[in-house]
Backbone as a ProteinNet text record, in pm:
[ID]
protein_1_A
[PRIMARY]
XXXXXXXXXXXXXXXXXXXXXXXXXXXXXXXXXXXXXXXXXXXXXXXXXXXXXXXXXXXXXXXXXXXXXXXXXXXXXXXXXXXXXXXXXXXXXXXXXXXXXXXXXXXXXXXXXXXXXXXXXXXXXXXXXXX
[TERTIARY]
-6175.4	-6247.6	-6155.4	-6163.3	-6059.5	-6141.8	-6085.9	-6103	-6045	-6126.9	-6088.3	-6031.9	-5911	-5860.6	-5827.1	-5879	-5853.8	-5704.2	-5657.8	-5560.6	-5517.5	-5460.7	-5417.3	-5307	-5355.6	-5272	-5173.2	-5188.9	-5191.8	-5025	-4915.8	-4780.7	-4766.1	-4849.2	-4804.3	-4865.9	-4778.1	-4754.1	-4791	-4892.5	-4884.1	-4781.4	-4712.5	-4597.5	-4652.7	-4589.6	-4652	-4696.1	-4752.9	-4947.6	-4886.4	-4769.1	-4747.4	-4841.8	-4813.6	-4900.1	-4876.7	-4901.1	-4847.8	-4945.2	-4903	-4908.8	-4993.7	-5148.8	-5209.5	-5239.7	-5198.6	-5242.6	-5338.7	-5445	-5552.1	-5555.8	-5501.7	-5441.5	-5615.4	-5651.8	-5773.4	-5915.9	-5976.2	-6118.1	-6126.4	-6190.1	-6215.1	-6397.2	-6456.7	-6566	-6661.1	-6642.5	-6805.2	-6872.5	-6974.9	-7159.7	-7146.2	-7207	-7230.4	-7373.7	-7353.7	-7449	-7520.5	-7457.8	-7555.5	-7614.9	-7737.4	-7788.2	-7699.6	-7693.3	-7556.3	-7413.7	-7371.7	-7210.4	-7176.6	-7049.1	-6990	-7009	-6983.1	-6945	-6851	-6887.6	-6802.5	-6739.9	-6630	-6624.3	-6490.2	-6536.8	-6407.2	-6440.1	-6339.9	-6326	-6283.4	-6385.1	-6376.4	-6260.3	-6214.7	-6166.4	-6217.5	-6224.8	-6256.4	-6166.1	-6186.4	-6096	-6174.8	-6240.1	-6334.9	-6441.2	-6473.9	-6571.5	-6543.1	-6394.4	-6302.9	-6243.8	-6367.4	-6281.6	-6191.8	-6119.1	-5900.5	-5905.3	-6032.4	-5956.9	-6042.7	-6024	-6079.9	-5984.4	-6045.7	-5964.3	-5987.9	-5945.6	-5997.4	-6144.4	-6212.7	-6319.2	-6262.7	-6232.7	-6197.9	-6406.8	-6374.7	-6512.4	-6521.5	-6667.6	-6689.3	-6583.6	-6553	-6483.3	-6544.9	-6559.3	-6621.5	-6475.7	-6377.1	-6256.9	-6144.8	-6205.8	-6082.2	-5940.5	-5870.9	-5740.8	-5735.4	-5682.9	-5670	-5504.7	-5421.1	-5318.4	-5255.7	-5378	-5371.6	-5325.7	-5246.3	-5167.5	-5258	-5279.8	-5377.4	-5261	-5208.2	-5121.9	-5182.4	-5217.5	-5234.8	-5113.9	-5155.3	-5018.5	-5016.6	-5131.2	-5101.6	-5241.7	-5221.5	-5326.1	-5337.8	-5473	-5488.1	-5538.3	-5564.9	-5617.6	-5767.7	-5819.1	-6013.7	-5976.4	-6066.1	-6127	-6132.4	-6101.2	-6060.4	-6173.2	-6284.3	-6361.8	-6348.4	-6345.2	-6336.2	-6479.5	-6511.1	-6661.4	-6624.5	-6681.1	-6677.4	-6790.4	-6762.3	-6914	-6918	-7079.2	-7036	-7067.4	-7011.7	-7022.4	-7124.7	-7242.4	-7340.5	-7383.4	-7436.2	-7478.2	-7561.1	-7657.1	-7766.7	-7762.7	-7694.2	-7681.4	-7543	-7484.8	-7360	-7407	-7432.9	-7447.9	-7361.8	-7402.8	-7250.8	-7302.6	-7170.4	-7164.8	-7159.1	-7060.9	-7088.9	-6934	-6890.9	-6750	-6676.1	-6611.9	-6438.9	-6461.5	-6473.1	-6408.2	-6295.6	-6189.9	-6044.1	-6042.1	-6024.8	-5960.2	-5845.7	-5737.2	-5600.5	-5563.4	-5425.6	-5427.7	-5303.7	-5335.8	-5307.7	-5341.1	-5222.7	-5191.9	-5334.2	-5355	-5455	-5580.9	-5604.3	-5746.7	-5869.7	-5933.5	-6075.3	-6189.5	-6299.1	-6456.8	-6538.8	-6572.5	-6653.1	-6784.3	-6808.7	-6975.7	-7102.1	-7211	-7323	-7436.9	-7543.5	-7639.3	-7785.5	-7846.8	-7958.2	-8073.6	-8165.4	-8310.6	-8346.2	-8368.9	-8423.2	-8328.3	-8218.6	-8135.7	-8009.3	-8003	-7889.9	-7763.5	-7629.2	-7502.6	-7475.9	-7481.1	-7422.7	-7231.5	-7181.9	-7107.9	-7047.6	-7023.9	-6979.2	-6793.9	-6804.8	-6652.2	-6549.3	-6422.3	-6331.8	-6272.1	-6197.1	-6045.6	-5977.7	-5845.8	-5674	-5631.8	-5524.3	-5537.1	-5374.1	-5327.5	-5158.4	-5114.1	-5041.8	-5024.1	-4907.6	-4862.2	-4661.2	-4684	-4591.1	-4592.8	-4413.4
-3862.3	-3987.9	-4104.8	-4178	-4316.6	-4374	-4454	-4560.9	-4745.6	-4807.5	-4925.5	-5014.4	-4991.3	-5066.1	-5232.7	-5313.2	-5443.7	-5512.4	-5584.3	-5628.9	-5745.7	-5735	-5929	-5962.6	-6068.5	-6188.3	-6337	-6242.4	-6409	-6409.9	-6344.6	-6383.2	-6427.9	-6502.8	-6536.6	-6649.7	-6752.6	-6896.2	-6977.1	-7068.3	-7173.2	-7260.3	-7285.4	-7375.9	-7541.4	-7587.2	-7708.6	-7692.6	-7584.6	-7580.8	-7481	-7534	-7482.9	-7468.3	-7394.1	-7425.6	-7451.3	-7419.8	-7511.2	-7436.9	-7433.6	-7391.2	-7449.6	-7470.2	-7529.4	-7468.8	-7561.2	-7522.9	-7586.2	-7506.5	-7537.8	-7596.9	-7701.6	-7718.2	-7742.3	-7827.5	-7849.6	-7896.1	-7903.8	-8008.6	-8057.8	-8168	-8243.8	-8353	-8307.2	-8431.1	-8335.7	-8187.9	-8161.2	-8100.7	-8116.1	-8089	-7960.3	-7980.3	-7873.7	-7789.3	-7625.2	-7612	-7468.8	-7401.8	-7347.8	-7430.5	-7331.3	-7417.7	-7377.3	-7250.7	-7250.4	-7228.1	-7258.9	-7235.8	-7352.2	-7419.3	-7472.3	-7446.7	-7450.1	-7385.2	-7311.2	-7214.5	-7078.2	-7078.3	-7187.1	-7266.3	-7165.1	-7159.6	-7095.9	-7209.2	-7194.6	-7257.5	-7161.5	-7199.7	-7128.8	-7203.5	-7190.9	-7262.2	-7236.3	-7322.5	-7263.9	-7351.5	-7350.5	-7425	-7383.2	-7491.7	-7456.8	-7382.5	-7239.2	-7149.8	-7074.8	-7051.3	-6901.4	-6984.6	-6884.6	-6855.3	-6799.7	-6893.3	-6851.9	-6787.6	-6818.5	-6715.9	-6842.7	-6798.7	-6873.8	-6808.9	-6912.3	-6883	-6768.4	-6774.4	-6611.6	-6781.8	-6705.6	-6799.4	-6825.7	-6993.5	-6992.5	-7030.3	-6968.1	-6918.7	-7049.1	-7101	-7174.1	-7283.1	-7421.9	-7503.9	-7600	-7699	-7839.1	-7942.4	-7884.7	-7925.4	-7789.1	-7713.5	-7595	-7617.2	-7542.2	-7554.1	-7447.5	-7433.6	-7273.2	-7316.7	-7375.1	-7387.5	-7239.5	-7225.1	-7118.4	-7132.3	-7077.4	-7115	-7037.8	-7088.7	-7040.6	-7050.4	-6957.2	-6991.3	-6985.7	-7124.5	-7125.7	-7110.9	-6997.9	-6961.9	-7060.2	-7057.8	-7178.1	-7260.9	-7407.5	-7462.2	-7535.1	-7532.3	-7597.9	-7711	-7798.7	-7923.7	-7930.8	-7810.1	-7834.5	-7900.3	-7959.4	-8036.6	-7907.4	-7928.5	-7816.1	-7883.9	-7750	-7791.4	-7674	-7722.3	-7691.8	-7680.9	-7568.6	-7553.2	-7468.7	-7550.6	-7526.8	-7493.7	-7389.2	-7286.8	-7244.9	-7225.9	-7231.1	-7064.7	-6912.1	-6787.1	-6760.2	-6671.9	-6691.1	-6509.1	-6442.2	-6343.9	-6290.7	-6407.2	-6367.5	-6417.7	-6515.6	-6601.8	-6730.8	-6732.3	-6819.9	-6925.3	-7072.5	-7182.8	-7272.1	-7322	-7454.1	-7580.9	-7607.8	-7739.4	-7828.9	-7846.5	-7940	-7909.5	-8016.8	-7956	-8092.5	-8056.8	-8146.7	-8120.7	-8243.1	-8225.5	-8322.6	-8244.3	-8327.3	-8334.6	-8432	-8421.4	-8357.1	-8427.7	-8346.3	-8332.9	-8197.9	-8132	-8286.8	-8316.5	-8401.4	-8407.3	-8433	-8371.4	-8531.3	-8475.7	-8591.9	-8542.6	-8634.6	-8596.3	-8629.9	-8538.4	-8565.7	-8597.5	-8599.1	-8663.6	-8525.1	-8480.8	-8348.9	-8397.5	-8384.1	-8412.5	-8311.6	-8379.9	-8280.1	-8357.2	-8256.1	-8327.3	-8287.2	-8356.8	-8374.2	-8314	-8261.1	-8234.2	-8322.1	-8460.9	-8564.2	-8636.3	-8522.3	-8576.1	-8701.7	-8755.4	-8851.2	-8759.2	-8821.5	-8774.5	-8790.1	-8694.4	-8754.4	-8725.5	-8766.4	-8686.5	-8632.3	-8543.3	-8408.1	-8400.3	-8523.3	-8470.4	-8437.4	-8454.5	-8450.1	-8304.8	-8280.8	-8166.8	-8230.2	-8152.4	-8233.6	-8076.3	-8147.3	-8023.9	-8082.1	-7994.3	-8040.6	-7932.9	-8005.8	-7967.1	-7966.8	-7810	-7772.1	-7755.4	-7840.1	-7856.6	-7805.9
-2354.4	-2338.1	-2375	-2298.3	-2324.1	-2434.9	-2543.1	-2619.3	-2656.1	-2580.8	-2577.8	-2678.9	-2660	-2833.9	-2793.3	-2897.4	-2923	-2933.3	-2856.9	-2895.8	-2967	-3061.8	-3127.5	-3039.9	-2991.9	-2931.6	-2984.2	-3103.4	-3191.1	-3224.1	-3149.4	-3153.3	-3017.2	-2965	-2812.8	-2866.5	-2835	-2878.5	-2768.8	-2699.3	-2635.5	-2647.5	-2495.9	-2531.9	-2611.2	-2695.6	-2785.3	-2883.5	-2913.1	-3005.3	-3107.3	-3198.8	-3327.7	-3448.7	-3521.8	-3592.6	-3717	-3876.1	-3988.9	-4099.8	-4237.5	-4319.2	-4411.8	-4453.8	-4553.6	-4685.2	-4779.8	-4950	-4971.6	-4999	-5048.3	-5205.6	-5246.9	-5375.6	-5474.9	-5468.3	-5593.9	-5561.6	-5599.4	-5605.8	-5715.6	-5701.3	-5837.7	-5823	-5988.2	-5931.7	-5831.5	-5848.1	-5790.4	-5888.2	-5816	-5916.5	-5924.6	-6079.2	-6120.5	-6054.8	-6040.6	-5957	-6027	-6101.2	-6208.4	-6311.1	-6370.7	-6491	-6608.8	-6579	-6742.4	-6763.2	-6643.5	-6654.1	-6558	-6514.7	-6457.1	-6321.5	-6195.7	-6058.2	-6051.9	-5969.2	-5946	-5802.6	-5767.9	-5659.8	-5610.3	-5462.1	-5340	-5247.6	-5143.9	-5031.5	-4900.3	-4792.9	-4663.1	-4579.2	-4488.9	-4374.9	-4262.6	-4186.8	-4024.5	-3967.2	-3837	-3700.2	-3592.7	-3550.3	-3425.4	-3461.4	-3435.3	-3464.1	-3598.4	-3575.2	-3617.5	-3789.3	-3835	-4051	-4001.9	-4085	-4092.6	-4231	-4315.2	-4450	-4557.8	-4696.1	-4826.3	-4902	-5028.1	-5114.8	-5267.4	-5347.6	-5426.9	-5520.5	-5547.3	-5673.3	-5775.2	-5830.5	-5947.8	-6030.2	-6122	-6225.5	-6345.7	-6339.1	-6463.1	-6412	-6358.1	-6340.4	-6255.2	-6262.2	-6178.9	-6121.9	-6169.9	-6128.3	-6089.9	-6018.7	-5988.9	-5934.3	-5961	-5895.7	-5821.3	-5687.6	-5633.7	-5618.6	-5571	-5485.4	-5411.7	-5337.9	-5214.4	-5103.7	-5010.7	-4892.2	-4818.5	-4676	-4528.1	-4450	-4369.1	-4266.2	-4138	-4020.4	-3946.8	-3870.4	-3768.3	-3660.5	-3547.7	-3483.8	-3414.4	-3407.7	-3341.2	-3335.4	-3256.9	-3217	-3074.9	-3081	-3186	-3168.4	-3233	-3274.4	-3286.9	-3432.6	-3488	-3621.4	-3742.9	-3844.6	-3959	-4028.5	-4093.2	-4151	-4305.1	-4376.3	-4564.8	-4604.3	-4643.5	-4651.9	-4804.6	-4924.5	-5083.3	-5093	-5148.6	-5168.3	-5344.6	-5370.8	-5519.9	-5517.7	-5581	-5581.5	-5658.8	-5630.4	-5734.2	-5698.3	-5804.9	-5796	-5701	-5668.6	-5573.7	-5439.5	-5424.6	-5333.1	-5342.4	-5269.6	-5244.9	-5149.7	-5261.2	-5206.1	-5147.1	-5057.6	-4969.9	-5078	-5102.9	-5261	-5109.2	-5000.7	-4949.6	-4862.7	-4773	-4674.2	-4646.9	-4624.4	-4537.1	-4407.6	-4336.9	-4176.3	-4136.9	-4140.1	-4085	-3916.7	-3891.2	-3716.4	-3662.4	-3812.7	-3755.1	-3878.7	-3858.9	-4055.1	-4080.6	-4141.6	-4304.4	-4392	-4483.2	-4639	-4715.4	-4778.4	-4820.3	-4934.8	-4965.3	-5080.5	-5037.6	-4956	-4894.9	-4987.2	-4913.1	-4945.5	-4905.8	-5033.5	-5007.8	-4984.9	-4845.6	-4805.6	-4828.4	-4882.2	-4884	-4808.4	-4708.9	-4680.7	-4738.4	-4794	-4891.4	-4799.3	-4835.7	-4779.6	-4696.4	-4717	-4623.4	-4553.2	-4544.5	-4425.3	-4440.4	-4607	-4627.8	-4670.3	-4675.2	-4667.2	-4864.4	-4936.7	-5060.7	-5036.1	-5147.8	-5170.7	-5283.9	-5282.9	-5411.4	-5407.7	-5489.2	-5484.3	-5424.1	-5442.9	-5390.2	-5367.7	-5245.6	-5208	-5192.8	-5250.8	-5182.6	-5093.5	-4990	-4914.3	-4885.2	-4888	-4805	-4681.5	-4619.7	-4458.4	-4450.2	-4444.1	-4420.7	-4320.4	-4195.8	-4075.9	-4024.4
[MASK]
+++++++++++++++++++++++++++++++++++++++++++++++++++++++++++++++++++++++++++++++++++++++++++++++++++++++++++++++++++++++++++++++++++

């Protein structure tokens, strides 16, 4: 019986559409989101649809540091969205996210949207972009 195996494509390079190396370096200035410990804060990445990867949980911290590297191989242009999640035993809450247009090194505005629909925001990410 034949078996259809999957192939990765992902060393075939579009001519142009390099791609570049992000450190997920810190957050700073988000809410605390247990009642008795600090936030138990990771960070997702996506690009377009597709999670590229997170980072390991730093535990108990409202100011974490990860300085974690994501290597994007290549990229095609979609909007990079940073989605900070707080790790919780029962359930893993979204503290709130980053949406970049294009990767630059910079210290974002961690957005959250409230029940009745207003934008707070929760604090800051710095994110740097090896290009």
């Amino acid at each position: 019986s034949n078996h259809f195996v999957e192939v990765e494509h992902e060393h075939i390079v579009p001519k142009g559409q390099k791609g570049f190396k992000m450190i997920i370096k810190s957050a700073r200035g988000i809410p605390k989101m247990d009642s008795f410990s600090a936030t138990d804060c990771f960070v997702e990445v996506y690009i377009g649809n597709k999670n590229w990867g997170r980072t390991s949980t730093v535990n108990n911290d409202n100011s974490p540091y990860f300085d974690e590297e994501i290597d994007i191989p290549v990229y095609t242009g979609e909007p990079i969205e940073f989605i900070l999640m707080d790790e919780d035993v029962s359930q893993n809450r979204e503290i709130g996210r980053v949406k970049i247009l294009k990767p630059e090194s910079g210290m974002y505005k961690v957005k959250s949207q409230t029940s009745d629909g207003s934008v707070v925001s929760n604090g800051e990410l710095e994110v740097e972009i090896i290009k």
